[in-house]
Tab-separated table of C-alpha atoms and ligand atoms in Angstrom:
chain	number	residue	atom	x	y	z
A	1	MET	CA	20.305	28.338	-19.324
A	2	VAL	CA	23.151	26.039	-18.214
A	3	LYS	CA	22.567	23.096	-16.571
A	4	GLY	CA	23.765	22.977	-12.756
A	5	SER	CA	21.771	23.997	-10.067
A	6	LEU	CA	22.133	25.953	-6.932
A	7	ALA	CA	20.103	24.941	-3.731
A	8	ILE	CA	19.968	26.984	-0.765
A	9	VAL	CA	19.568	25.018	2.107
A	10	GLY	CA	17.936	26.130	5.400
A	11	LEU	CA	19.619	23.108	7.892
A	12	GLY	CA	17.279	24.426	10.964
A	13	PRO	CA	18.688	24.308	14.042
A	14	GLY	CA	20.777	21.442	14.781
A	15	ARG	CA	20.029	18.151	15.444
A	16	ARG	CA	18.812	16.530	12.224
A	17	GLU	CA	14.880	15.365	12.802
A	18	TYR	CA	14.488	18.922	12.296
A	19	ILE	CA	16.067	19.207	9.059
A	20	THR	CA	12.797	19.489	6.814
A	21	PRO	CA	12.523	16.691	3.963
A	22	ARG	CA	13.300	18.647	0.640
A	23	ALA	CA	16.786	20.071	2.471
A	24	LEU	CA	17.974	16.375	3.000
A	25	LYS	CA	17.299	15.794	-0.603
A	26	ALA	CA	18.704	18.993	-2.041
A	27	ILE	CA	21.630	17.748	-0.023
A	28	ALA	CA	21.382	13.823	-1.435
A	29	THR	CA	21.216	15.113	-5.090
A	30	ALA	CA	24.325	17.635	-4.408
A	31	GLU	CA	27.296	17.135	-6.325
A	32	TYR	CA	28.908	20.244	-4.425
A	33	VAL	CA	28.316	21.066	-0.497
A	34	ILE	CA	29.525	23.711	0.320
A	35	GLY	CA	29.545	25.725	4.290
A	36	ASN	CA	30.697	25.418	7.635
A	37	ALA	CA	32.057	23.001	8.893
A	38	SER	CA	30.141	23.194	11.852
A	39	TYR	CA	26.823	22.773	9.871
A	40	LEU	CA	28.163	19.818	8.043
A	41	GLU	CA	29.167	17.324	10.653
A	42	PRO	CA	25.557	16.685	11.692
A	43	LEU	CA	25.626	15.786	7.244
A	44	GLU	CA	28.220	13.687	7.326
A	45	PRO	CA	26.556	10.278	6.731
A	46	LEU	CA	24.936	11.852	3.668
A	47	LEU	CA	28.000	13.597	2.461
A	48	ALA	CA	29.796	9.978	1.376
A	49	GLY	CA	30.825	10.432	-2.054
A	50	LYS	CA	30.188	13.816	-2.846
A	51	HIS	CA	32.106	17.347	-3.277
A	52	VAL	CA	32.443	18.548	0.085
A	53	ILE	CA	34.069	22.157	0.934
A	54	ARG	CA	33.997	23.347	4.047
A	55	SER	CA	34.560	27.027	4.350
A	56	SER	CA	34.765	29.255	7.707
A	57	MET	CA	33.036	31.886	9.331
A	58	GLY	CA	33.880	35.406	7.628
A	59	LYS	CA	34.519	33.591	3.974
A	60	GLU	CA	31.158	34.519	2.820
A	61	VAL	CA	31.882	36.103	-0.855
A	62	GLU	CA	34.050	33.571	-1.426
A	63	ARG	CA	32.365	31.090	-0.439
A	64	ALA	CA	29.278	32.485	-2.258
A	65	LYS	CA	32.272	32.574	-5.765
A	66	ALA	CA	33.214	29.356	-5.728
A	67	ALA	CA	29.169	28.246	-4.792
A	68	ILE	CA	28.275	30.126	-8.618
A	69	ASP	CA	30.796	29.224	-10.503
A	70	LEU	CA	30.370	25.594	-9.772
A	71	ALA	CA	26.365	25.900	-10.046
A	72	LYS	CA	27.577	26.784	-14.090
A	73	THR	CA	27.954	22.697	-14.611
A	74	HIS	CA	26.934	21.378	-11.690
A	75	ALA	CA	24.320	20.287	-9.014
A	76	VAL	CA	25.411	22.280	-5.363
A	77	ALA	CA	23.872	23.509	-2.975
A	78	ILE	CA	25.684	25.966	-0.391
A	79	VAL	CA	24.029	25.373	3.912
A	80	SER	CA	23.770	27.526	6.357
A	81	GLY	CA	22.300	27.320	9.761
A	82	GLY	CA	18.911	28.012	10.421
A	83	ASP	CA	17.015	29.930	7.694
A	84	ALA	CA	19.187	30.507	5.106
A	85	GLY	CA	17.797	33.786	4.618
A	86	VAL	CA	17.820	34.562	7.721
A	87	TYR	CA	21.093	36.206	9.060
A	88	GLY	CA	22.922	33.473	6.472
A	89	MET	CA	23.757	33.019	2.991
A	90	ALA	CA	20.731	33.306	1.016
A	91	SER	CA	21.530	37.255	0.333
A	92	ILE	CA	24.791	37.420	-0.612
A	93	VAL	CA	24.967	35.247	-2.465
A	94	LEU	CA	21.967	36.112	-4.608
A	95	GLU	CA	23.668	40.115	-4.890
A	96	VAL	CA	27.087	37.579	-6.276
A	97	LEU	CA	24.959	36.069	-8.933
A	98	GLU	CA	22.935	38.732	-9.245
A	99	HIS	CA	26.088	40.689	-10.099
A	100	SER	CA	27.543	38.449	-12.141
A	101	GLY	CA	25.087	37.757	-14.855
A	102	THR	CA	24.734	34.117	-14.624
A	103	GLU	CA	21.281	32.647	-14.443
A	104	ILE	CA	21.050	28.945	-13.632
A	105	ASN	CA	18.146	27.325	-11.803
A	106	VAL	CA	18.275	28.601	-8.259
A	107	GLU	CA	15.823	27.507	-5.152
A	108	ILE	CA	16.040	28.741	-1.773
A	109	ILE	CA	15.150	25.987	0.681
A	110	PRO	CA	14.053	27.073	4.171
A	111	GLY	CA	14.320	26.059	7.902
A	112	ILE	CA	13.173	26.753	10.997
A	113	THR	CA	15.045	29.839	12.478
A	114	ALA	CA	16.591	30.152	15.499
A	115	ALA	CA	13.393	32.427	16.865
A	116	ASN	CA	11.060	29.328	16.342
A	117	SER	CA	13.706	26.617	18.094
A	118	ALA	CA	13.783	29.150	21.042
A	119	ALA	CA	10.255	30.086	21.609
A	120	SER	CA	9.114	26.336	20.942
A	121	LEU	CA	10.764	25.239	24.094
A	122	LEU	CA	9.770	27.873	25.897
A	123	GLY	CA	6.245	27.769	24.971
A	124	SER	CA	4.582	30.351	23.117
A	125	PRO	CA	6.534	33.504	23.665
A	126	LEU	CA	6.183	35.024	20.338
A	127	SER	CA	2.687	33.862	19.504
A	128	GLY	CA	1.275	37.934	18.440
A	129	ASP	CA	3.235	40.787	16.465
A	130	PHE	CA	6.991	40.779	17.678
A	131	ALA	CA	10.635	41.692	16.041
A	132	VAL	CA	14.365	40.446	15.386
A	133	ILE	CA	17.068	42.536	15.660
A	134	SER	CA	20.742	41.075	15.887
A	135	LEU	CA	23.713	42.335	17.963
A	136	SER	CA	26.732	41.826	15.587
A	137	ASP	CA	27.891	45.325	14.520
A	138	LEU	CA	29.940	43.088	11.865
A	139	LEU	CA	27.459	44.243	9.160
A	140	THR	CA	25.553	47.062	11.177
A	141	PRO	CA	26.241	49.933	12.354
A	142	LEU	CA	25.785	49.901	16.568
A	143	GLU	CA	23.933	52.849	16.297
A	144	VAL	CA	21.641	51.694	13.886
A	145	ILE	CA	21.366	48.681	15.999
A	146	GLU	CA	20.644	50.681	19.008
A	147	GLN	CA	18.203	52.753	17.225
A	148	ARG	CA	16.469	49.587	15.838
A	149	LEU	CA	16.229	48.176	19.765
A	150	ASP	CA	14.616	51.575	21.174
A	151	ALA	CA	11.533	52.120	18.503
A	152	ILE	CA	11.083	48.073	18.755
A	153	PHE	CA	11.456	47.987	22.827
A	154	SER	CA	8.912	51.255	22.952
A	155	VAL	CA	5.793	49.404	21.294
A	156	GLY	CA	6.148	46.928	23.363
A	157	ILE	CA	5.831	43.663	21.375
A	158	PRO	CA	8.460	40.077	21.656
A	159	VAL	CA	12.095	40.404	20.744
A	160	VAL	CA	14.348	38.140	19.668
A	161	LEU	CA	17.694	38.587	19.876
A	162	TYR	CA	20.175	37.417	17.745
A	163	ASN	CA	24.532	37.307	18.020
A	164	PRO	CA	23.552	38.704	21.461
A	165	LYS	CA	27.282	38.348	22.168
A	166	SER	CA	30.759	37.504	20.655
A	167	ARG	CA	34.291	37.915	21.244
A	168	GLY	CA	34.057	40.610	19.670
A	169	ARG	CA	31.130	42.459	21.109
A	170	PRO	CA	30.549	41.879	24.753
A	171	HIS	CA	28.691	44.715	25.024
A	172	ASN	CA	25.897	44.816	22.849
A	173	PHE	CA	23.673	42.552	24.909
A	174	ALA	CA	24.088	44.787	27.913
A	175	LEU	CA	23.328	48.356	25.519
A	176	ALA	CA	20.338	46.663	24.596
A	177	ILE	CA	19.395	45.893	28.050
A	178	GLU	CA	18.761	49.152	29.256
A	179	HIS	CA	17.021	50.144	25.892
A	180	ALA	CA	14.745	47.619	26.904
A	181	ARG	CA	14.397	48.924	30.979
A	182	LYS	CA	13.589	52.221	29.807
A	183	TYR	CA	10.508	50.623	27.915
A	184	LEU	CA	9.362	48.035	29.782
A	185	SER	CA	8.803	46.690	33.479
A	186	PRO	CA	11.634	44.798	35.454
A	187	ASP	CA	8.530	42.462	35.265
A	188	THR	CA	9.064	41.498	32.051
A	189	PRO	CA	9.800	37.925	31.272
A	190	LEU	CA	13.240	37.348	29.743
A	191	ALA	CA	14.427	34.353	28.967
A	192	LEU	CA	17.980	32.392	27.062
A	193	VAL	CA	17.681	29.654	24.852
A	194	LYS	CA	21.588	28.265	23.962
A	195	ASN	CA	21.434	25.513	21.288
A	196	ALA	CA	18.161	24.925	20.774
A	197	LEU	CA	17.461	21.794	19.707
A	198	ARG	CA	20.490	20.472	18.640
A	199	ASP	CA	22.200	17.211	20.831
A	200	GLU	CA	24.502	18.830	22.819
A	201	GLY	CA	24.790	22.188	25.119
A	202	GLU	CA	21.043	22.490	25.178
A	203	GLU	CA	19.709	24.865	27.858
A	204	THR	CA	16.630	27.377	28.943
A	205	ILE	CA	16.724	29.846	31.515
A	206	VAL	CA	13.550	32.004	32.480
A	207	THR	CA	14.136	35.169	34.175
A	208	THR	CA	12.706	38.776	34.088
A	209	LEU	CA	14.701	42.208	32.755
A	210	GLY	CA	15.208	43.286	36.156
A	211	LYS	CA	16.962	40.456	37.417
A	212	VAL	CA	19.033	40.006	33.844
A	213	GLU	CA	21.752	40.334	35.737
A	214	THR	CA	22.505	37.575	37.513
A	215	VAL	CA	22.394	34.586	33.869
A	216	ILE	CA	23.833	37.646	31.766
A	217	ASP	CA	27.629	35.786	31.808
A	218	SER	CA	25.706	32.697	30.194
A	219	VAL	CA	25.230	34.298	27.209
A	220	ASP	CA	27.222	33.470	24.376
A	221	MET	CA	27.027	32.751	20.799
A	222	HIS	CA	25.064	29.523	20.803
A	223	THR	CA	22.469	31.852	22.831
A	224	THR	CA	19.022	33.101	21.501
A	225	VAL	CA	17.925	35.611	23.625
A	226	ILE	CA	13.860	36.479	24.023
A	227	ILE	CA	12.571	39.675	25.471
A	228	GLY	CA	9.269	39.970	26.483
A	229	GLY	CA	6.905	42.627	25.800
A	230	ASN	CA	4.064	44.513	28.084
A	231	GLU	CA	2.226	41.497	27.443
A	232	SER	CA	4.234	38.690	28.025
A	233	ARG	CA	3.970	36.481	31.061
A	234	ILE	CA	5.915	33.546	32.761
A	235	TRP	CA	4.265	30.150	31.973
A	236	ARG	CA	4.107	28.129	34.842
A	237	MET	CA	2.727	23.886	35.938
A	238	GLY	CA	2.425	23.871	39.100
A	239	ASP	CA	5.340	25.137	40.570
A	240	ASN	CA	7.244	25.033	38.157
A	241	VAL	CA	8.642	27.655	35.358
A	242	LYS	CA	8.197	26.259	31.913
A	243	GLY	CA	8.774	29.606	30.004
A	244	ILE	CA	6.748	32.754	28.593
A	245	ILE	CA	3.268	32.835	27.423
A	246	THR	CA	2.798	36.319	25.371
A	247	PRO	CA	-2.037	36.324	25.174
A	248	ARG	CA	-2.806	37.279	21.487
A	249	GLY	CA	-5.235	38.186	23.366
A	250	TYR	CA	-8.654	35.411	23.046
A	251	HIS	CA	-8.862	36.725	27.080
A	252	HIS	CA	-10.665	40.062	25.391
A	253	LYS	CA	-13.140	37.754	23.973
A	254	TYR	CA	-14.123	34.825	25.249
A	255	VAL	CA	-14.384	33.291	29.320
A	256	TYR	CA	-11.795	30.001	28.977
B	301	SAH	N1	20.601	31.874	10.278
B	301	SAH	C1	20.656	31.523	11.404
B	301	SAH	C2	20.848	32.764	12.266
B	301	SAH	C3	22.300	32.316	12.154
B	301	SAH	S1	22.641	34.309	13.463
B	301	SAH	C4	19.256	30.905	11.797
B	301	SAH	O1	17.923	30.992	11.025
B	301	SAH	O2	19.342	30.640	12.976
B	301	SAH	C5	23.501	32.985	14.356
B	301	SAH	C6	22.691	33.476	15.749
B	301	SAH	O3	21.447	32.387	15.281
B	301	SAH	C7	23.489	33.133	17.235
B	301	SAH	O4	24.296	33.957	17.955
B	301	SAH	C8	22.110	32.181	17.835
B	301	SAH	O5	22.098	34.056	18.499
B	301	SAH	C9	21.460	32.120	16.537
B	301	SAH	N2	21.415	30.606	16.889
B	301	SAH	C10	21.242	30.233	15.451
B	301	SAH	N3	20.816	29.202	16.410
B	301	SAH	C11	20.405	28.972	17.373
B	301	SAH	C12	20.018	27.086	18.195
B	301	SAH	N4	20.556	25.884	17.798
B	301	SAH	N5	20.401	28.077	19.620
B	301	SAH	C13	20.087	29.135	19.812
B	301	SAH	N6	20.573	30.058	19.040
B	301	SAH	C14	20.923	30.025	17.874
């Protein structure tokens, strides 16, 4: 066992108050902090006196190797947005570590993932079973993504779409909508949540599967999309559309 340590830290959606105290502590005690420049920016006040390695998207393997090398002798925190285990850095770091045969103290610190952040701004769209799918075909072939979409929409549970759009894959979201329409009614609620729980750019749009074309241009790489299941409905307060409720089924057992 060597004397360094490695914390794989989820930073939550963005705003400082949504970072867990455990994550803040790991950053405070780290000698090296490694992560994407955009995730490190909100942490700036905590980084004084530390070695900070800012990396860019697409260099995850190099970043993982560098973190492990440093963690043999130093306290290292490698940070990801949301939860590091959900389309984040945790798996590649653990795979590289396993492959290297190095034994170090590793701690994975959970963060609030985009599905939770987005759901919180919509009410309660994910109250029972739900599924999460990334539309990024950088690491998963598009045909596999399509098979998964088809399987999930066929059982009528709410679906959270991560990575719905980026420059490299502008059509994947439209493909996902085609699959959804095979199984779900046009009245099915659908919401876009952009920059959830961040200081800038937060926006929520609630519509239906049948009308998604009117909002499709708003989908970007900072958006999480929630498509309701066959029991989900629009949540209203007075004349205002507030979000989405997916009942858990209490109405089958109780009168309220
Ligand atoms: N590890 C991250 C996900 C990284 S994949 C997590 O657990 O949240 C990147 C995708 O996550 C984005 O394309 C977007 O779909 C979603 N995302 C991450 N943060 C978000 C936020 N604050 N608001 C809306 N979507 C977000």
